[in-house]
C-alpha positions in Angstrom: 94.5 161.0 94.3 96.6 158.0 95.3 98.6 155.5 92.8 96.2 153.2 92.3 97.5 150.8 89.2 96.1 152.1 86.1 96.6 149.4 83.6 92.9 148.5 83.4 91.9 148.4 79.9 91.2 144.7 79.4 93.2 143.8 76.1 91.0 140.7 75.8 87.7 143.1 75.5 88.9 144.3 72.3 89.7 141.1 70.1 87.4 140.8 67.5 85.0 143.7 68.4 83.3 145.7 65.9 84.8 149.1 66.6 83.3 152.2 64.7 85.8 155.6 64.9 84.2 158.9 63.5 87.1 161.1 62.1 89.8 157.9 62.1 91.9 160.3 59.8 92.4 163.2 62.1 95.2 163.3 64.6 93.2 161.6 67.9 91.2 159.1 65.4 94.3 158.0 64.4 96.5 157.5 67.8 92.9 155.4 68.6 92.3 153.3 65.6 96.1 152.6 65.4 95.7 150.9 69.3 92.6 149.3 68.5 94.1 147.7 65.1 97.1 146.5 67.8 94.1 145.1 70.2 92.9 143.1 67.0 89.5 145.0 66.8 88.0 144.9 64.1 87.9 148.7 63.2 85.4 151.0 60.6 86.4 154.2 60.4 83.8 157.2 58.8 85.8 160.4 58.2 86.6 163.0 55.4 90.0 163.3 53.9 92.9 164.3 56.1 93.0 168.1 55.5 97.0 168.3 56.5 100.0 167.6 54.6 101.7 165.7 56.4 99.1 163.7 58.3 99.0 161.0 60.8 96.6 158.9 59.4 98.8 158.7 56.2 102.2 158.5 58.2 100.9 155.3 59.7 99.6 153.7 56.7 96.4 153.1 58.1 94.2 152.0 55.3 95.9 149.0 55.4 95.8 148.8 58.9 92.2 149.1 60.2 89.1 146.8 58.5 87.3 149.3 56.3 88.1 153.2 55.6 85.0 155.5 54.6 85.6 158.5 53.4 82.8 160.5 54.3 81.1 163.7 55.5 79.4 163.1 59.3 76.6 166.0 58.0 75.6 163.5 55.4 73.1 161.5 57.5 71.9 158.7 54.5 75.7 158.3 54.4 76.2 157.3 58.3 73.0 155.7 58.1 74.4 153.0 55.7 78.0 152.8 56.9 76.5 152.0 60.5 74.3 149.3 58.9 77.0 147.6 57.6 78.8 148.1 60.3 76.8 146.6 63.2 79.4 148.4 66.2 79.7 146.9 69.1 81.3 150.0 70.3 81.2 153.6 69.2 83.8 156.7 69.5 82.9 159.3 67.5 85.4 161.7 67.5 84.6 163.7 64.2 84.1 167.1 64.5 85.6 170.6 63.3 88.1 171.0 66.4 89.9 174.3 65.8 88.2 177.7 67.5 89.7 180.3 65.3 88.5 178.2 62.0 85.0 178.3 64.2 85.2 182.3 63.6 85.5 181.8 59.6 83.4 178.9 58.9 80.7 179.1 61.6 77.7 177.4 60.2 79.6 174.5 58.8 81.4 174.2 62.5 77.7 174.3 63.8 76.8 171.7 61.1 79.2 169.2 62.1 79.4 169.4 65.6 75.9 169.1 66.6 73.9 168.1 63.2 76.7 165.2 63.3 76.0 163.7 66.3 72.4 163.9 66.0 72.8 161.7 62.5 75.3 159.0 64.1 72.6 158.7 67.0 69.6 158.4 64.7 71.6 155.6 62.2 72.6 153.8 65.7 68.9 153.7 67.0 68.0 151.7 63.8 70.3 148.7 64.7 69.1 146.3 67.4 72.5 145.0 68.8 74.0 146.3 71.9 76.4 149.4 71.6 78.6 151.3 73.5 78.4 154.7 72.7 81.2 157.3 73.7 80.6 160.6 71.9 83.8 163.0 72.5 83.0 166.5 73.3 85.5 169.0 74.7 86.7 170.5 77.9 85.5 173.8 76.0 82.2 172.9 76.8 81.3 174.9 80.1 81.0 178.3 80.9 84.5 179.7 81.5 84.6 182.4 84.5 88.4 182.4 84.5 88.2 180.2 87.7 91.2 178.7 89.5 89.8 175.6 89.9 88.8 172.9 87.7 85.6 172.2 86.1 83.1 169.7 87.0 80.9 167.4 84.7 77.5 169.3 86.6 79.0 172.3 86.3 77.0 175.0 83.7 77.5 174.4 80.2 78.2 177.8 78.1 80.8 179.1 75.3 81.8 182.4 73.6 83.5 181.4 70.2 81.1 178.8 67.6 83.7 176.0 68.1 83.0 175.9 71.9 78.8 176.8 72.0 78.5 174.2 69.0 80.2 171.7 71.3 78.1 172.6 74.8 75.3 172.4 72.2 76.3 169.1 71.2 76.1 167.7 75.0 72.9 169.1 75.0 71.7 167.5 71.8 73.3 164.2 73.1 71.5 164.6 76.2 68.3 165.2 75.1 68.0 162.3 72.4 69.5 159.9 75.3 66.7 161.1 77.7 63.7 160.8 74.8 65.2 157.1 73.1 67.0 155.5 75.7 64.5 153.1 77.8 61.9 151.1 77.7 58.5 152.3 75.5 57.2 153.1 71.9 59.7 155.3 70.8 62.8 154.2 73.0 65.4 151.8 72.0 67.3 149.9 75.2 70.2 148.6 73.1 72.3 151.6 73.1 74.5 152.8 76.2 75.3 156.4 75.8 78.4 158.7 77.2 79.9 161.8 76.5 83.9 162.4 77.0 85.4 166.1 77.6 89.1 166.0 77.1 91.8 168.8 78.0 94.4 170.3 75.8 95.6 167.2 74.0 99.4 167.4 72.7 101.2 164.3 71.9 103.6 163.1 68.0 101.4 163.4 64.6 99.5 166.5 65.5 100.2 168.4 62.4 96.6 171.1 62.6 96.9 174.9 62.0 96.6 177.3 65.1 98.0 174.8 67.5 100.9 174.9 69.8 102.6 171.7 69.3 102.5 171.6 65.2 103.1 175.5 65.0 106.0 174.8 67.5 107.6 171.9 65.4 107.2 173.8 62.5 109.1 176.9 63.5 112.1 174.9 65.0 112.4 172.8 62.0 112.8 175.8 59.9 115.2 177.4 62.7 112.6 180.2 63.3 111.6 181.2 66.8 108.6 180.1 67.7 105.6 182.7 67.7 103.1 182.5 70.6 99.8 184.5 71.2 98.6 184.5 74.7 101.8 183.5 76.6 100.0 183.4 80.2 96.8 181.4 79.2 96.9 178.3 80.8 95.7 174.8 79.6 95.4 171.3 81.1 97.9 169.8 78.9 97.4 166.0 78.3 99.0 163.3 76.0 96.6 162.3 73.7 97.1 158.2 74.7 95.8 159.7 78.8 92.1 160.5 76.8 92.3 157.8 74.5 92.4 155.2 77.3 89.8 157.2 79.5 87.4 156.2 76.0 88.7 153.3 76.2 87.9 152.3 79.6 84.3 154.1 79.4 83.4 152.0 76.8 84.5 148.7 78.2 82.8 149.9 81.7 79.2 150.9 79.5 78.9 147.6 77.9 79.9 145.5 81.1 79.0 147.9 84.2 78.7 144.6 86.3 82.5 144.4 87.0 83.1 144.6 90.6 85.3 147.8 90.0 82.6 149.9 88.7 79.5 151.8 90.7 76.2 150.2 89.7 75.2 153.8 88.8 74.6 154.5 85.4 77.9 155.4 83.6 75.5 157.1 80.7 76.7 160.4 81.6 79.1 162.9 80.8 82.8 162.0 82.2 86.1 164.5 82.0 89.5 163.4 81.3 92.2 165.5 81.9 95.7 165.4 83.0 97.0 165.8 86.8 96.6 169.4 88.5 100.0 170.2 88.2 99.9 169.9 84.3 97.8 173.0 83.9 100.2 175.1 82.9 100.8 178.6 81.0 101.4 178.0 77.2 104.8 180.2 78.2 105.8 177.1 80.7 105.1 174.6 77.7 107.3 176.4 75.5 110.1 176.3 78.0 109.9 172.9 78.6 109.8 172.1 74.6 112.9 174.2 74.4 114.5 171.9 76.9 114.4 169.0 74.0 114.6 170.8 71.2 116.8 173.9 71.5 115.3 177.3 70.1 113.9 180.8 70.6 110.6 182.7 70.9 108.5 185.4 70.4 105.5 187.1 72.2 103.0 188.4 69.9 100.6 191.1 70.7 96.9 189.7 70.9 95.8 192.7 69.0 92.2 191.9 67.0 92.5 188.2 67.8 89.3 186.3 68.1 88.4 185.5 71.8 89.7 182.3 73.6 89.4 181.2 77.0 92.5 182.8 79.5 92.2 180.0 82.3 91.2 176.5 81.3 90.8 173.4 83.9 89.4 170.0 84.9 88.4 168.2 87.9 89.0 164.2 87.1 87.4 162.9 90.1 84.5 161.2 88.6 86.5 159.4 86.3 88.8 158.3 89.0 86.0 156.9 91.4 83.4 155.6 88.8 86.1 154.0 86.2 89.3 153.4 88.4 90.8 155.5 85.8 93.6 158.0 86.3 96.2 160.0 84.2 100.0 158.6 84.1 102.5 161.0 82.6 103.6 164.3 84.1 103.7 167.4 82.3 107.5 166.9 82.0 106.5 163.0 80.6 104.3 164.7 78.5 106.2 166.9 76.7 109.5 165.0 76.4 107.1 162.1 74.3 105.8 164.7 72.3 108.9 166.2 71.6 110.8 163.1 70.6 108.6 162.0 68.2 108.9 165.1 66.5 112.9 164.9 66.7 113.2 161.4 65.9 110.1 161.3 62.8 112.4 164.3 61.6 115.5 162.3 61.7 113.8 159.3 59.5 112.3 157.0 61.8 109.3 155.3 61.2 106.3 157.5 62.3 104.6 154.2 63.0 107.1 152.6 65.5 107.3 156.0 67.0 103.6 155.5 68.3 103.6 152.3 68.6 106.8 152.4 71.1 104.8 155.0 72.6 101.7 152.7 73.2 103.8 150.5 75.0 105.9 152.7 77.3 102.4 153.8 78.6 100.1 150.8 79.1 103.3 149.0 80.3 103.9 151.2 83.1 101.5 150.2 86.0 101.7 153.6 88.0 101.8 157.2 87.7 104.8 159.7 87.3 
């Protein structure tokens, strides 16, 4: 890919807009509705309580930040139903979900529930309004049928999984799918207001991630408490992303669904699914990321036997292309970007800085710079 300038999101497009975020309190839904509140939308956020202490959504104070905060469960369809009506979106992420395989393993049905039972509720309350919506429903790179492959998956490329997290998720795009080819378009039952996309993200790492069974926050963690830092699968590789490279792929889907007239978009339909991921050389062995995090934050580690662990994918990657030639979008940061952002929030939060500068000085170190690493 070349270095085509990648600061296309259009500030302007955000001002004022009705912007609805499903799970605003987790870790991503926070990173977004914190940027949107700085774009002066006019954010809603549906989600259930932050279920992490500490948490990002409370770090950055952001019930004061954003327009309304509903604390409520996605599976509770009358809920969503009236939240939306009040609402009126112009523009939909929904990024609420239960995101963690190994919890998949313990609380299957409710991982099933949320994932796909979810979306089908936020589509249904959406279908009732009669103002024009962008839609971008976020998924996961976990989606497709891993065979281990070298290279990267595509967005046609067979849709599968082993554990509940990731077949709940494929089953999602299906769901999605299927209610966007039966309602979308002109007839009885369709509705034409409502321009719908699905988003698969890779391994997304970045300051304020504080979930169980993750690298990054299980990392932290350990070196805060001057423990070595324990990992399970040392040569399983992942395409490792700052969370702001997705965020602003969601970013620019949306603005591109609800305008797909701009001269730098295909006249194709961009209601399809779309993968953002990080640059080939960022998928990496969890063994490399380690190394590099030990670079900023001296420490020690451990290999621990996989012995009775749940199954997780070995070899994890994604082709971008579709993103880059139908949206002009792009990731920025390198690996080595990646991780040294990461890191220093962690190091300077834990010194006493302001969690919320922290992002917000992170926001604008990466939609100021114009090109990529």
């Amino acid at each position: 890919m070349g270095s085509m300038n990648t600061s296309l999101l259009n500030d302007n497009f955000w001002a004022k807009k009705q912007v609805l975020v499903t799970g605003h309190t987790g870790f991503k839904g926070s990173w977004l509705s914190l940027w949107l509140s700085r774009l002066s939308a006019r954010v809603t956020g549906i989600s259930i309580e932050p279920n992490t202490n500490p948490n990002l959504y409370t770090q950055l104070n952001l019930i004061k930040r954003i327009e309304n905060h509903h604390i409520a469960d996605i599976r509770n369809g009358a809920k969503v139903a009236e939240i939306v009506k009040a609402c009126r979106p112009d523009v939909v992420f929904h990024l609420a979900a239960q995101p963690l395989v190994r919890r998949s393993y313990e609380q299957p049905l409710s991982t099933w529930e949320t994932n796909v039972q979810g979306c089908l509720n936020l589509l249904e309350a959406l279908k009732k309004s009669d103002k024009k919506c962008a839609v971008v429903m976020i998924t996961t790179d976990k989606v497709y049928e891993n065979n281990n492959w070298d290279f990267g998956y595509r967005e046609c490329d067979r849709l599968g999984g082993v554990d509940p997290y990731s077949a709940s998720k494929a089953a999602a795009e299906l769901a999605i799918s299927s209610w966007r080819a039966s309602f979308c378009g002109k007839g009885s039952q369709q509705t034409e207001h409502l321009e719908i996309a699905t988003a698969r993200a890779g391994n997304v790492i970045g300051g304020g991630d504080w979930s169980e069974d993750r690298i990054i926050p299980d990392a932290i963690r350990a070196l805060t408490a001057g423990q070595p830092i324990s990992i399970r699968n040392p040569q399983a590789t992942r395409p490792w992303q700052h969370v702001l490279e997705p965020l602003s792929g969601y970013m620019r889907l949306a603005e591109a669904l609800l305008n797909e007239s701009k001269k730098d978009i295909s006249h194709q339909s961009l209601c399809e699914a779309f993968n953002f991921g990080p640059k080939i050389e960022s998928n990496l062995s969890v063994s490399r990321l380690i190394e590099q995090i030990l670079k900023h934050w001296p420490g020690n580690y451990i290999d621990l036997p996989s012995v009775n662990e749940p199954h997780e994918s070995h070899r994890l990657n994604l082709q971008i292309d579709k993103a880059y030639h139908r949206l002009n979008w792009q990731p920025k940061w390198s690996f080595i970007t990646t991780v040294e952002k990461t890191v220093n929030w962690y190091k300077k939060t834990n010194n006493g800085h302001d969690p919320y500068e922290c992002c917000l000085e992170d926001i604008k170190d990466y939609t100021s710079q114009s090109t990529p690493d």
